[in-house]
Coordinates of C-alpha atoms and ligand atoms in Angstrom, one line a residue:
M1 CA 0.0 0.0 0.0
A2 CA 1.3 3.4 -1.0
V3 CA 0.0 5.4 1.9
N4 CA 2.3 6.4 4.7
K5 CA 1.0 4.1 7.4
E6 CA 2.1 6.1 10.4
L7 CA 0.4 9.2 9.1
L8 CA -2.6 7.3 8.1
E9 CA -3.0 5.8 11.5
R10 CA -2.5 9.2 13.1
Y11 CA -5.1 10.6 10.8
K12 CA -7.5 7.9 11.6
A13 CA -7.0 8.3 15.3
M14 CA -7.7 12.0 15.1
K15 CA -10.7 11.4 12.9
A16 CA -12.1 8.8 15.3
A17 CA -11.6 11.2 18.2
K18 CA -13.4 13.9 16.3
L19 CA -16.3 11.7 15.4
A20 CA -16.5 10.3 18.9
Q21 CA -17.0 13.8 20.2
Q22 CA -19.8 14.2 17.8
G23 CA -21.3 10.9 18.8
T24 CA -20.5 9.0 15.6
S25 CA -18.1 6.1 15.2
E26 CA -15.2 6.0 12.8
H27 CA -15.6 4.0 9.7
P28 CA -13.3 1.1 9.2
K29 CA -11.8 0.7 5.8
T30 CA -14.2 -2.0 5.1
G31 CA -17.2 -0.2 6.6
F32 CA -18.3 1.4 3.4
A33 CA -21.9 0.7 2.5
A34 CA -20.8 -0.6 -0.8
L35 CA -23.1 -2.3 -3.2
S36 CA -21.9 -3.1 -4.8
Q37 CA -3.0 11.1 -38.0
T38 CA -0.3 12.4 -38.8
Q39 CA 0.6 15.3 -41.1
T40 CA 4.0 16.8 -41.6
S41 CA 5.5 19.3 -39.4
T42 CA 2.8 21.8 -39.1
Q43 CA 3.0 24.6 -36.6
T44 CA 0.1 26.9 -36.7
T45 CA 0.0 29.9 -34.5
Y46 CA -3.1 31.8 -33.6
N47 CA -2.6 35.2 -32.4
S48 CA -4.6 36.6 -29.5
Y49 CA -7.3 39.0 -30.1
S50 CA -7.5 42.2 -28.1
Q51 CA -10.8 41.7 -26.3
P52 CA -10.1 40.8 -22.7
I53 CA -11.8 37.9 -20.8
P54 CA -13.8 39.3 -17.9
A55 CA -12.2 38.5 -14.7
P56 CA -13.8 35.4 -13.1
T57 CA -15.5 35.9 -9.8
V58 CA -14.0 33.6 -7.2
A59 CA -16.0 32.4 -4.3
P60 CA -14.5 32.6 -0.8
E61 CA -12.0 29.9 -0.1
Q62 CA -12.8 27.2 2.4
N63 CA -11.4 27.1 5.9
Q64 CA -8.6 24.6 6.2
S65 CA -8.3 22.0 8.8
P66 CA -4.9 22.0 10.6
W67 CA -4.3 18.3 10.1
Q68 CA -4.5 18.6 6.4
T69 CA -1.0 19.9 6.3
T70 CA 0.4 17.1 8.3
Y71 CA -1.0 14.5 6.0
I72 CA 0.2 15.8 2.8
Q73 CA 3.6 17.1 3.9
D74 CA 5.4 13.9 4.8
S75 CA 8.2 13.1 2.4
N76 CA 7.5 9.4 2.7
T77 CA 4.2 9.9 1.0
T78 CA 5.8 10.5 -2.4
E79 CA 3.9 7.6 -3.7
I80 CA 0.8 9.6 -2.8
S81 CA 1.7 12.0 -5.6
N82 CA 2.4 15.6 -6.0
N83 CA 5.8 16.7 -5.0
Y84 CA 4.8 20.2 -5.4
N85 CA 1.9 19.8 -3.0
S86 CA 4.1 20.5 0.0
Q87 CA 1.2 22.4 1.6
F88 CA -2.3 21.5 1.4
T89 CA -4.4 24.1 -0.4
A90 CA -8.1 24.3 -0.3
P91 CA -9.9 24.5 -3.6
Q92 CA -11.1 27.7 -5.1
S93 CA -14.3 25.9 -5.7
F94 CA -17.7 27.2 -5.0
M95 CA -19.6 26.2 -1.9
T96 CA -23.0 25.7 -3.5
P97 CA -24.2 23.4 -6.3
A98 CA -23.8 25.1 -9.6
P99 CA -27.1 26.6 -10.7
M100 CA -28.5 26.0 -14.1
P101 CA -27.3 28.6 -16.6
E102 CA -29.1 31.6 -17.5
S103 CA -26.4 32.8 -19.8
T104 CA -23.8 31.1 -21.8
D105 CA -21.0 32.5 -19.7
I106 CA -19.1 29.3 -18.8
F107 CA -17.6 31.0 -15.7
S108 CA -21.0 32.2 -14.4
T109 CA -20.8 32.2 -10.6
P110 CA -23.5 31.1 -8.3
T111 CA -25.0 34.2 -6.9
S112 CA -26.4 32.8 -3.7
A113 CA -24.5 32.7 -0.5
P114 CA -22.8 29.4 0.5
T115 CA -25.4 27.1 2.1
S116 CA -23.1 24.6 3.8
A117 CA -20.3 24.8 6.2
P118 CA -16.9 23.2 5.5
A119 CA -16.9 19.5 6.3
Q120 CA -14.9 20.0 9.5
Y121 CA -17.7 22.1 11.0
Q122 CA -20.5 19.9 9.9
T123 CA -22.0 17.4 12.3
P124 CA -22.3 14.2 10.5
I125 CA -26.0 13.4 11.1
Q126 CA -26.7 10.0 9.8
E127 CA -29.7 10.3 7.4
Q128 CA -32.4 7.7 7.5
T129 CA -33.2 7.8 3.8
V130 CA -30.7 6.0 1.7
K131 CA -29.7 8.0 -1.4
K132 CA -28.8 6.1 -4.5
F133 CA -25.9 7.1 -6.8
A134 CA -24.1 5.3 -9.6
L135 CA -21.4 5.3 -12.2
I136 CA -22.2 4.5 -15.8
G137 CA -19.6 3.8 -18.6
Y138 CA -17.9 0.8 -20.2
P139 CA -15.9 -1.0 -19.2
L140 CA -15.7 -0.2 -15.5
E141 CA -13.6 -3.0 -13.9
H142 CA -10.9 -0.6 -12.7
S143 CA -13.0 2.3 -11.5
M144 CA -12.0 3.9 -8.2
S145 CA -15.1 6.0 -8.0
E146 CA -17.0 3.8 -5.6
Y147 CA -14.3 4.0 -3.0
I148 CA -13.9 7.8 -3.3
H149 CA -17.6 8.6 -3.3
L150 CA -18.5 6.3 -0.4
A151 CA -15.8 7.8 1.7
G152 CA -17.1 11.3 0.8
F153 CA -20.7 10.4 1.7
K154 CA -19.6 8.8 4.9
S155 CA -17.6 12.0 5.9
M156 CA -20.8 14.0 5.6
G157 CA -23.0 11.5 7.3
V158 CA -24.9 11.0 4.1
N159 CA -26.5 7.6 3.9
A160 CA -25.8 6.6 0.3
T161 CA -25.0 3.8 -2.0
Y162 CA -22.8 4.1 -5.1
E163 CA -23.2 1.4 -7.7
I164 CA -21.0 0.5 -10.6
L165 CA -23.3 0.0 -13.5
P166 CA -21.3 -1.1 -16.6
T167 CA -23.3 0.3 -19.6
P168 CA -22.2 -0.2 -23.2
P169 CA -23.3 2.6 -25.5
E170 CA -26.2 0.6 -27.0
E171 CA -27.7 0.2 -23.5
L172 CA -27.4 3.9 -22.6
S173 CA -31.1 4.7 -23.3
D174 CA -32.4 1.9 -21.1
R175 CA -29.9 2.7 -18.4
I176 CA -31.0 6.3 -18.2
K177 CA -34.7 5.2 -18.0
Y178 CA -33.7 2.9 -15.2
L179 CA -31.9 5.6 -13.3
R180 CA -34.7 8.0 -13.7
T181 CA -37.4 5.7 -12.5
N182 CA -35.7 3.9 -9.7
G183 CA -35.1 6.6 -7.1
Y184 CA -31.5 7.5 -8.0
S185 CA -30.4 11.0 -6.9
G186 CA -27.5 11.3 -9.4
F187 CA -24.8 9.5 -11.3
N188 CA -21.3 9.9 -12.8
V189 CA -20.6 9.3 -16.4
T190 CA -17.3 8.0 -17.9
I191 CA -16.0 6.9 -21.2
P192 CA -17.4 6.3 -23.7
L193 CA -20.7 7.9 -22.6
K194 CA -19.5 11.4 -21.6
L195 CA -20.8 12.9 -24.9
P196 CA -23.7 10.6 -25.8
V197 CA -25.3 11.2 -22.4
T198 CA -26.0 14.8 -23.4
L199 CA -28.8 13.5 -25.6
F200 CA -30.8 12.5 -22.6
L201 CA -30.3 15.6 -20.4
D202 CA -32.9 18.2 -19.7
E203 CA -30.4 20.9 -18.7
I204 CA -26.6 21.3 -19.2
D205 CA -24.4 23.4 -17.0
P206 CA -22.0 25.8 -18.6
S207 CA -19.2 23.9 -16.9
S208 CA -19.3 21.4 -19.7
S209 CA -19.4 23.8 -22.7
V210 CA -15.7 23.8 -23.6
V211 CA -15.1 20.4 -22.3
N212 CA -17.9 19.1 -24.4
A213 CA -18.5 16.2 -22.1
I214 CA -20.6 15.4 -19.0
N215 CA -19.2 13.5 -16.0
T216 CA -21.9 14.3 -13.4
V217 CA -25.6 14.2 -13.6
M218 CA -28.1 15.2 -10.9
I219 CA -31.6 13.9 -10.9
D220 CA -34.2 16.4 -9.7
P221 CA -36.1 14.6 -6.9
Q222 CA -39.4 16.4 -7.8
T223 CA -39.4 16.4 -11.6
N224 CA -36.9 13.6 -12.4
A225 CA -35.2 16.1 -14.8
L226 CA -31.6 15.3 -15.6
R227 CA -29.0 18.1 -15.2
G228 CA -25.5 17.5 -16.5
Y229 CA -22.3 19.0 -15.3
N230 CA -18.6 18.6 -15.9
T231 CA -16.4 18.8 -12.7
D232 CA -13.1 18.0 -14.3
A233 CA -12.0 21.6 -14.8
K234 CA -12.5 22.4 -11.2
G235 CA -10.8 19.1 -10.3
F236 CA -7.9 20.0 -12.6
I237 CA -7.3 23.4 -11.1
S238 CA -7.9 22.5 -7.4
A239 CA -5.0 20.1 -7.6
I240 CA -2.6 23.0 -8.4
P241 CA -1.3 24.6 -5.2
Q242 CA -2.5 28.1 -4.9
D243 CA 1.0 29.5 -4.5
F244 CA 1.8 28.5 -8.1
A245 CA 0.8 31.6 -10.0
L246 CA -1.1 30.9 -13.2
Y247 CA -1.9 34.4 -14.4
G248 CA 0.1 35.3 -17.6
K249 CA 1.7 31.8 -17.8
T250 CA 2.5 29.8 -20.9
V251 CA 1.1 26.3 -21.0
A252 CA 1.7 23.2 -23.3
I253 CA -1.0 20.6 -23.3
L254 CA -0.4 17.2 -24.8
G255 CA -3.7 15.8 -26.2
T256 CA -6.9 17.5 -27.2
G257 CA -9.6 15.2 -25.6
G258 CA -11.8 15.7 -22.6
A259 CA -9.1 16.0 -20.0
A260 CA -7.2 18.5 -22.2
R261 CA -10.3 20.7 -22.7
A262 CA -11.0 20.6 -18.9
A263 CA -7.5 21.8 -18.4
I264 CA -8.0 24.6 -21.0
T265 CA -11.3 25.7 -19.4
A266 CA -9.6 25.9 -16.0
L267 CA -6.4 27.6 -17.2
A268 CA -8.4 30.1 -19.2
Q269 CA -10.3 31.0 -16.1
K270 CA -7.0 31.7 -14.4
Q271 CA -6.0 33.9 -17.4
V272 CA -2.9 32.2 -18.6
K273 CA -1.4 34.0 -21.6
E274 CA -0.7 31.2 -24.1
I275 CA -1.8 27.6 -24.6
S276 CA 0.0 25.3 -27.1
L277 CA -1.8 22.1 -28.0
Y278 CA 0.1 19.0 -29.2
T279 CA -1.9 16.6 -31.2
R280 CA -1.9 13.7 -33.6
N281 CA -4.7 15.0 -35.7
I282 CA -3.6 18.5 -36.7
A283 CA -6.8 19.2 -38.8
N284 CA -9.1 18.7 -35.8
C285 CA -6.8 20.6 -33.6
I286 CA -6.8 23.6 -35.9
E287 CA -10.6 23.5 -35.7
L288 CA -10.4 23.3 -31.9
A289 CA -7.9 26.1 -31.7
D290 CA -10.2 28.3 -33.8
Y291 CA -13.1 27.7 -31.5
L292 CA -10.9 28.4 -28.4
R293 CA -9.6 31.6 -30.0
K294 CA -13.2 32.8 -30.3
T295 CA -14.2 31.6 -26.8
F296 CA -11.1 33.0 -25.1
P297 CA -10.1 35.9 -27.3
N298 CA -7.2 37.2 -25.2
I299 CA -5.3 33.9 -25.0
T300 CA -2.9 32.8 -27.8
F301 CA -3.5 29.3 -29.0
N302 CA -0.9 27.3 -31.0
A303 CA -1.3 23.8 -32.6
Y304 CA 1.6 21.5 -33.0
Q305 CA 2.2 18.0 -34.2
I306 CA 2.8 15.8 -31.1
D307 CA 5.3 13.5 -32.8
Q308 CA 7.7 16.3 -33.7
F309 CA 10.4 17.4 -31.4
K310 CA 8.8 19.5 -28.6
D311 CA 10.6 22.7 -27.6
F312 CA 9.3 23.7 -24.2
S313 CA 11.8 26.5 -23.5
N314 CA 9.0 29.1 -23.1
V315 CA 6.6 26.8 -21.2
N316 CA 5.8 27.3 -17.5
I317 CA 3.3 24.4 -17.2
L318 CA 3.4 21.1 -19.2
V319 CA 0.2 19.1 -19.0
N320 CA -0.1 15.5 -20.2
A321 CA -3.8 14.9 -21.1
T322 CA -3.2 11.8 -23.3
P323 CA -3.4 8.3 -22.0
I324 CA 0.2 7.7 -22.8
G325 CA 1.8 6.2 -19.6
M326 CA -1.5 4.9 -18.2
S327 CA -1.8 1.4 -16.7
G328 CA -2.5 -1.1 -19.4
S329 CA -0.9 -1.2 -22.8
A330 CA 0.3 2.4 -22.5
V331 CA 2.2 1.9 -19.3
G332 CA 5.9 2.6 -19.4
Y333 CA 5.6 5.0 -22.4
T334 CA 6.0 8.8 -22.1
P335 CA 4.3 11.5 -24.2
A336 CA 7.5 13.7 -23.9
E337 CA 11.1 12.4 -24.0
E338 CA 13.8 13.4 -21.6
D339 CA 15.6 15.6 -24.2
E340 CA 12.3 17.5 -24.7
L341 CA 11.7 17.9 -20.9
R342 CA 15.2 19.2 -20.6
T343 CA 14.1 22.2 -22.7
L344 CA 11.7 23.3 -19.9
P345 CA 12.7 26.1 -17.6
N346 CA 13.9 24.9 -14.1
D347 CA 10.9 26.2 -12.4
A348 CA 8.3 24.6 -14.7
L349 CA 5.5 22.4 -13.5
V350 CA 4.8 19.0 -15.1
Y351 CA 1.2 17.9 -14.6
D352 CA 0.3 14.4 -15.6
V353 CA -3.5 13.9 -15.4
I354 CA -3.0 10.1 -15.2
Y355 CA -3.6 8.7 -11.7
N356 CA -2.9 5.1 -12.4
P357 CA 0.0 4.5 -12.0
K358 CA 0.6 7.3 -9.6
K359 CA 4.1 7.6 -10.9
T360 CA 4.2 7.5 -14.7
N361 CA 7.3 7.6 -16.7
L362 CA 6.7 11.3 -17.4
I363 CA 6.6 12.0 -13.6
R364 CA 9.7 9.9 -13.1
L365 CA 11.5 12.0 -15.7
A366 CA 10.2 15.2 -14.1
Q367 CA 11.5 14.0 -10.8
K368 CA 14.9 13.1 -12.3
L369 CA 15.2 16.6 -13.8
N370 CA 14.2 18.2 -10.5
L371 CA 11.1 19.8 -11.9
K372 CA 7.9 20.3 -10.0
Y373 CA 5.3 17.7 -10.8
I374 CA 1.7 16.7 -10.0
N375 CA 0.0 13.5 -10.9
G376 CA -3.7 12.9 -11.6
V377 CA -4.7 11.6 -8.1
D378 CA -5.8 14.9 -6.7
M379 CA -7.6 15.9 -9.8
L380 CA -9.6 12.7 -9.6
V381 CA -10.5 13.2 -6.0
W382 CA -11.4 16.9 -6.5
Q383 CA -13.7 16.2 -9.4
A384 CA -15.5 13.7 -7.3
Y385 CA -15.6 16.1 -4.4
E386 CA -17.3 18.7 -6.7
A387 CA -19.8 16.1 -7.8
Q388 CA -20.7 15.4 -4.2
K389 CA -21.3 19.1 -3.6
I390 CA -23.6 19.2 -6.6
W391 CA -25.5 16.2 -5.4
T392 CA -25.8 17.0 -1.7
G393 CA -25.3 20.8 -1.4
R394 CA -22.8 19.9 1.3
T395 CA -19.0 19.7 1.5
P396 CA -17.3 16.3 1.9
D397 CA -14.0 15.6 3.4
F398 CA -11.3 15.7 0.7
K399 CA -8.8 13.7 2.8
D400 CA -11.2 10.9 3.5
M401 CA -11.9 10.6 -0.2
K402 CA -8.2 10.7 -1.1
I403 CA -7.2 8.1 1.5
A404 CA -10.0 5.8 0.2
L405 CA -8.6 6.2 -3.3
L406 CA -5.0 5.6 -2.3
E407 CA -5.9 2.5 -0.2
N408 CA -7.5 0.9 -3.2
L409 CA -5.3 2.2 -6.1
Ligands
NAP501 P1 -9.8 11.3 -24.7 O1 -11.0 12.3 -24.7 O2 -9.9 10.1 -25.4 O3 -8.6 12.2 -25.3 C1 -7.3 11.5 -25.4 C2 -6.4 12.5 -26.1 O4 -5.1 11.8 -26.2 C3 -6.8 12.7 -27.6 O5 -6.4 14.0 -28.0 C4 -5.9 11.7 -28.3 O6 -5.6 12.0 -29.6 C5 -4.7 11.7 -27.5 N1 -3.9 10.4 -27.6 C6 -4.4 9.2 -27.3 N2 -3.4 8.3 -27.6 C7 -2.4 9.0 -28.1 C8 -1.1 8.6 -28.6 N3 -0.7 7.3 -28.6 N4 -0.3 9.6 -29.1 C9 -0.6 10.8 -29.1 N5 -1.9 11.3 -28.6 C10 -2.7 10.3 -28.1 O7 -9.4 10.9 -23.2 P2 -9.5 11.9 -21.9 O8 -10.8 11.6 -21.3 O9 -9.1 13.2 -22.3 O10 -8.4 11.1 -21.0 C11 -7.0 11.3 -21.2 C12 -6.3 10.8 -20.0 O11 -6.6 11.6 -18.9 C13 -6.6 9.3 -19.6 O12 -5.5 8.7 -19.2 C14 -7.6 9.5 -18.4 O13 -7.6 8.5 -17.5 C15 -7.0 10.8 -17.8 N6 -8.0 11.5 -17.0 C16 -7.8 11.8 -15.7 C17 -8.7 12.5 -15.0 C18 -8.4 12.7 -13.5 O14 -9.3 13.1 -12.8 N7 -7.2 12.6 -13.1 C19 -9.8 13.0 -15.6 C20 -10.1 12.7 -16.9 C21 -9.1 12.0 -17.7 P3 -6.6 11.8 -30.8 O15 -7.6 12.8 -30.7 O16 -5.7 11.9 -32.0 O17 -7.1 10.4 -30.7

C-alpha cells in the first residue's frame, strides 16, 4: 500500500476522536456501504485578439483544517503523488451546487451565498433515507469512483449507495430510463458515454461547454429532470497549489480530448497567456484552436504535431492529457522524452493527469530533472468532491476521499 502508514494511523485516530466527540463512530476501511494522423511538421500559431476575458469571480476559499497539512507534507508519501503539493491548499471551488445557466458564460458564478459549512464544521448526522448514486460507462472494472464517493458520503453522514453499472453505449437509453425511475439522486458518467449522455439531459451546466463532455448528472427529486455538469475543470485546477501563479503563464498541453479541454477551461479562467496544443490530428486541432480563440479571445492558441520534437523552452506548465503512460498497454511510455523535458525552464511544473499508475514515466523524468510535478490523483478526487457538492449541497472531506482512493489504487 502506498499510503504512509504512520500518518494514516494518526489521521484515523484524530478522525475517530473527532467523530466520537460528535457521537458517531469512525468508519473502518471495510465499513463502506458498498453495493456493490499524422501530417507533416505543421506549426500553426493563432494570435490573440484584443478583447479581454472578464475577470472570473471567485467564491471565498474554504477554511482549512490544521491536520490537512500534516497528512500531505510527509516526504514518505511521495507515492501519494504531487511533490509540489508540500502544503495543502483548499480548492477555489464554489460552496453551492452550480445553478443551471441563465447565460452562456461558462464562468458564471452562483450568486447565492454558501449554504453549507466546510466538512470539519458539519456534524455528521446519519440520514435515515438511503440516497442512491451510480457510475455508468464501459468498461468499469478498474474504476476507483466507488471508494472515493462512499468515503465522501460517509464523511458528511450522508447515507448513500454508489453502484458501478457497466453500460455499453447501446444500453445507454435503457440505463437512463432505469436511473430516472428507480429513485436515484444522481450519477457519474465516464468513457465512452460522456458525450452521448447529453442527448438524454434536460439541462446542461456551462461547466461542460468547452469540455464538451458530461461527467456528473443530478436527478431532480421532484421532476426527475436530468441536469448535466462537468467537474473535471474544477478538479484539474484544485490540484494545483494556490501559490503556483497561473496568471500570464505559458502552457503546453499534450492531447486535445476531454481532459485537455477541462484543463483549457480551468487555465483560461486563471487567465494564462498562451496555450499550445500538441496533437496527432492537426486538422481537428486547428478547428479546436479556432473555437478556443473565439471563446477565449485574449489567449494565444498554438497547434503543434505531437510527434515532432517539442521545444518547451517558453513553457511554464506542461500538461499530459493523453493516456500515454496509463496502466494497461500504454504503461511505461512517455508522451514527452527526456531531451524534450530538458528544454523546460527549471521552475516549470509538469502535470500528468494520469492517476494510475501514480508515478508515470513522465513523472519519473520530471523527478529526475528536479522539476515540480503533479499526478492525476488529486484531480480525480477533487472532481468527485465537486460532484458530491452538486448532489448534496454539502462539502465532503477531501482527505477521507483521497485516502479511500490511495488505499485501493
Ligand atoms: P480522450 O478524450 O480520449 O482524449 C485523449 C487524447 O489523447 C486525444 O487527444 C488523443 O488524440 C490523444 N492520444 C491518445 N493516444 C495517443 C497517442 N498514442 N499519441 C498521441 N496522442 C494520443 O481521453 P480523456 O478523457 O481526455 O483522458 C485522457 C487521459 O486523462 C486518460 O489517461 C484519463 O484516464 C485521464 N483523465 C484523468 C482524470 C483525472 O481526474 N485525473 C480525468 C479525466 C481524464 P486523438 O484525438 O488523435 O485520438
